[in-house]
mmCIF file of C-alpha atoms in Angstrom:
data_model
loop_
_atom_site.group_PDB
_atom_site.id
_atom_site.type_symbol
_atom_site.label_atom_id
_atom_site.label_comp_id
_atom_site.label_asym_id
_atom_site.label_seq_id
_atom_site.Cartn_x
_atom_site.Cartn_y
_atom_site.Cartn_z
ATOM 1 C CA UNK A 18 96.918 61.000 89.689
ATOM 2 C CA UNK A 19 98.351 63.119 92.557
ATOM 3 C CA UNK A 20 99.623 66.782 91.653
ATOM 4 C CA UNK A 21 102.583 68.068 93.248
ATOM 5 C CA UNK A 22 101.744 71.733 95.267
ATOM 6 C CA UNK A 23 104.625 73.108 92.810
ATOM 7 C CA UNK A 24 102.661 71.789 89.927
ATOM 8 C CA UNK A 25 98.754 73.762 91.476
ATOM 9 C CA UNK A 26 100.157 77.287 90.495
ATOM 10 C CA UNK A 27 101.073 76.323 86.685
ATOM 11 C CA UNK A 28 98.075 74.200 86.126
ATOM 12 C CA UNK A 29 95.839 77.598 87.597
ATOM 13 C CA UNK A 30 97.871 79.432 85.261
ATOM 14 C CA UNK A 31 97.260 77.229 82.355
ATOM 15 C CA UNK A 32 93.269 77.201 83.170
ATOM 16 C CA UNK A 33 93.456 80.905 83.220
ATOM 17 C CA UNK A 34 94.706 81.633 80.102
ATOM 18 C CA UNK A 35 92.509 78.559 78.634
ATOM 19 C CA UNK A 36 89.527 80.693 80.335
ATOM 20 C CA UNK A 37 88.374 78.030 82.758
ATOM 21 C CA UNK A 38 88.237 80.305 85.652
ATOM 22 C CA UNK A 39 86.615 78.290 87.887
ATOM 23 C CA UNK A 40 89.491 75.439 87.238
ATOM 24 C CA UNK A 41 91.536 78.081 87.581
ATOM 25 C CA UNK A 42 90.947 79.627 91.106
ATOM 26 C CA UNK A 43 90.306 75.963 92.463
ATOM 27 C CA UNK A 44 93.897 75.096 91.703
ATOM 28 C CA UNK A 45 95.084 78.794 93.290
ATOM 29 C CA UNK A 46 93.150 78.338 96.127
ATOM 30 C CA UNK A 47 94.661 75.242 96.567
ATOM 31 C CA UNK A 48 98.061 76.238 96.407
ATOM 32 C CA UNK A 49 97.315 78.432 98.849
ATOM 33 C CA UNK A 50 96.145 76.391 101.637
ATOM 34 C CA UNK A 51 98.658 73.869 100.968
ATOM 35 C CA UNK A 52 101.681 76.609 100.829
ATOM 36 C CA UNK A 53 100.454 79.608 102.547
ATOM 37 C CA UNK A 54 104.049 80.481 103.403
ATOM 38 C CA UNK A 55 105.860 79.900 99.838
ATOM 39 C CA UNK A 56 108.088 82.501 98.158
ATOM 40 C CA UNK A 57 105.624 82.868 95.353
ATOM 41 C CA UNK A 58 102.148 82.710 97.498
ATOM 42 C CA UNK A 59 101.673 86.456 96.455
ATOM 43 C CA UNK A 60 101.559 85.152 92.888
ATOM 44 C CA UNK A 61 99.022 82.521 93.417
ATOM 45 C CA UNK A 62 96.806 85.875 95.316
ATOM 46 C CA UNK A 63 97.104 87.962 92.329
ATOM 47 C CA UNK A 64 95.682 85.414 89.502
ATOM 48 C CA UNK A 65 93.219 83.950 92.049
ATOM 49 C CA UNK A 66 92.453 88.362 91.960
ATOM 50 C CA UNK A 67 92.193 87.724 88.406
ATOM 51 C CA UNK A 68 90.027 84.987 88.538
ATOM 52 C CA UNK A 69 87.729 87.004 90.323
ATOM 53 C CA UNK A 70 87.745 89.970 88.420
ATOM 54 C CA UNK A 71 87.082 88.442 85.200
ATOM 55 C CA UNK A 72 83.836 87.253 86.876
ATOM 56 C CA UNK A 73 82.842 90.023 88.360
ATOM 57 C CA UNK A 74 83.160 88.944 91.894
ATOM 58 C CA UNK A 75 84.946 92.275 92.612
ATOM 59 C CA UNK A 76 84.896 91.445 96.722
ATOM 60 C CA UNK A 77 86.756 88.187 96.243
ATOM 61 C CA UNK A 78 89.164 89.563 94.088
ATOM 62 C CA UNK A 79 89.924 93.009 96.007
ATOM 63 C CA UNK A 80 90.705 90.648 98.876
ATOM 64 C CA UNK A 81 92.702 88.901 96.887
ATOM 65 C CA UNK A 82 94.983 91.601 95.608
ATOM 66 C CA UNK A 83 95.298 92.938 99.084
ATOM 67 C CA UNK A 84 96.437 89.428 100.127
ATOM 68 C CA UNK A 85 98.748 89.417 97.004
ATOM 69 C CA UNK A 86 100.081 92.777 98.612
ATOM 70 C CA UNK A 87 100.500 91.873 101.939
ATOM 71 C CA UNK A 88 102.517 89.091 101.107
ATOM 72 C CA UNK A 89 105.077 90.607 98.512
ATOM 73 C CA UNK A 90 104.596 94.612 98.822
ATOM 74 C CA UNK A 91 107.768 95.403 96.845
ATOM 75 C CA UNK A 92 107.147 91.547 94.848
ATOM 76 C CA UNK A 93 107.043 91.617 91.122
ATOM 77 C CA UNK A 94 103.237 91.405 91.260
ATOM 78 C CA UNK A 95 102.115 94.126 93.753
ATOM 79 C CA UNK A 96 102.098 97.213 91.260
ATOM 80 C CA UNK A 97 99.709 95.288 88.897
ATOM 81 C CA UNK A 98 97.601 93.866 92.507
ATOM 82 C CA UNK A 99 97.124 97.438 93.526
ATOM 83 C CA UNK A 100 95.663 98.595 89.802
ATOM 84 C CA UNK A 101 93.492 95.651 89.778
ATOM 85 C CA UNK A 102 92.808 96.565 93.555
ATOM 86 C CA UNK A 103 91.366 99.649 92.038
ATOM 87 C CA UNK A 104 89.412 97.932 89.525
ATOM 88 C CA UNK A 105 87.421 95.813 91.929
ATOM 89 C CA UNK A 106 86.748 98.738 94.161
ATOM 90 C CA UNK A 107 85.446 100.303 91.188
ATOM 91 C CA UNK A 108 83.378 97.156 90.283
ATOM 92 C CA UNK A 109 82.402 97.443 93.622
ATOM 93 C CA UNK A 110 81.201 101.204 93.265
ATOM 94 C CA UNK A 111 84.121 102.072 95.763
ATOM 95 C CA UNK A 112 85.127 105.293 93.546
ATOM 96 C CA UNK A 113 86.896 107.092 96.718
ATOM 97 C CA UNK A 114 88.437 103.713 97.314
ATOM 98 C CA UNK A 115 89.589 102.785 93.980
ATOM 99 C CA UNK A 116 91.057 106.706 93.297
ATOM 100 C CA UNK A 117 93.416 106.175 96.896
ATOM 101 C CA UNK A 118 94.839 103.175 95.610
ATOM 102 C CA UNK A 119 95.831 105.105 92.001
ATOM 103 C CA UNK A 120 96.865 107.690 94.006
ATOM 104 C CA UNK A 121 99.252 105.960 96.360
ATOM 105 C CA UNK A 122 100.533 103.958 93.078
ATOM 106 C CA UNK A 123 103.623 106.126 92.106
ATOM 107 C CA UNK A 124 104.485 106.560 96.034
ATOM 108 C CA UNK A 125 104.076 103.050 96.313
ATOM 109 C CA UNK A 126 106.218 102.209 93.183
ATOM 110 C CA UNK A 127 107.877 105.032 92.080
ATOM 111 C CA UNK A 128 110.259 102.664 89.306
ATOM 112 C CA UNK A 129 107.199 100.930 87.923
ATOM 113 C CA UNK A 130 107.391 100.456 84.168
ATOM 114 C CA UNK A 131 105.900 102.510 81.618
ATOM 115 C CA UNK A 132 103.434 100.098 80.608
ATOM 116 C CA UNK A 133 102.055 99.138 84.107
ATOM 117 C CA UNK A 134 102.258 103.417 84.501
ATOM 118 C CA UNK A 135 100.310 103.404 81.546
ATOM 119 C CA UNK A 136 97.653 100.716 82.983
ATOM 120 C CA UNK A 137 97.308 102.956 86.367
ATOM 121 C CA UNK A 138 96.569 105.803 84.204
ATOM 122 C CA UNK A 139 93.925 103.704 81.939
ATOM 123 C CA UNK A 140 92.492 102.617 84.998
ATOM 124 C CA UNK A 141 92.326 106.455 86.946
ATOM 125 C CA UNK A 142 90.536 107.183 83.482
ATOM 126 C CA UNK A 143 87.888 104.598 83.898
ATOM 127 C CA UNK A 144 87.490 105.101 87.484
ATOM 128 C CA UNK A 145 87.022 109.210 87.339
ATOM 129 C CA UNK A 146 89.722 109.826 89.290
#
């Protein structure tokens, strides 16, 4: 059976939160290189991030997030990108790294919500910052 590219993103999503993440970032990664220029590509960056993350390949997903960032800096995705930015650089032993990313967070996105505030500040806590 074929898979339409609108289809990749929801069936990555569903293999994400099924924890097949190796399902998962094949059908992100796919999504990607057959719509590198769709509205929601910076979507498909961030849980490909997460993908990543959740594995420990902290490398993959920092470029990810960046990716995720560069596509949609003000999208609905690029506060949480830039906290998980900081966790990868952290996984990555990037300390000085991962504390300029919290740091430019409430420049960067001054009206975040409380709870993603709150997950910035979780994460400066982990970090050292």
């Amino acid at each position: 059976a074929t898979v339409g590219v609108s289809e990749l993103q929801e069936i990555g999503l569903q293999k994400l939160m099924s924890g097949d993440f190796s399902g998962a970032q094949i059908a992100f990664q796919q999504y990607i290189q057959v719509a590198p220029n769709a509205d929601d590509v910076d979507e498909a960056y961030f849980w490909l991030g997460e993908t990543y993350l959740v594995k420990s390949g902290f490398a993959e997903a920092a470029d990810a997030y960046l990716k995720s960032m560069q596509a949609a800096p003000k999208g609905q995705k690029a506060p949480n990108a830039m906290i998980s930015l900081a966790a990868a650089l952290r996984g990555m032993g990037n300390k000085d790294g991962a504390c300029q990313a919290l740091d430019s967070f409430p420049v960067q996105f001054p009206a975040a919500p409380q709870e993603i505030r709150q997950k910035a500040d979780i994460e400066r806590q982990r970090t050292g910052c």
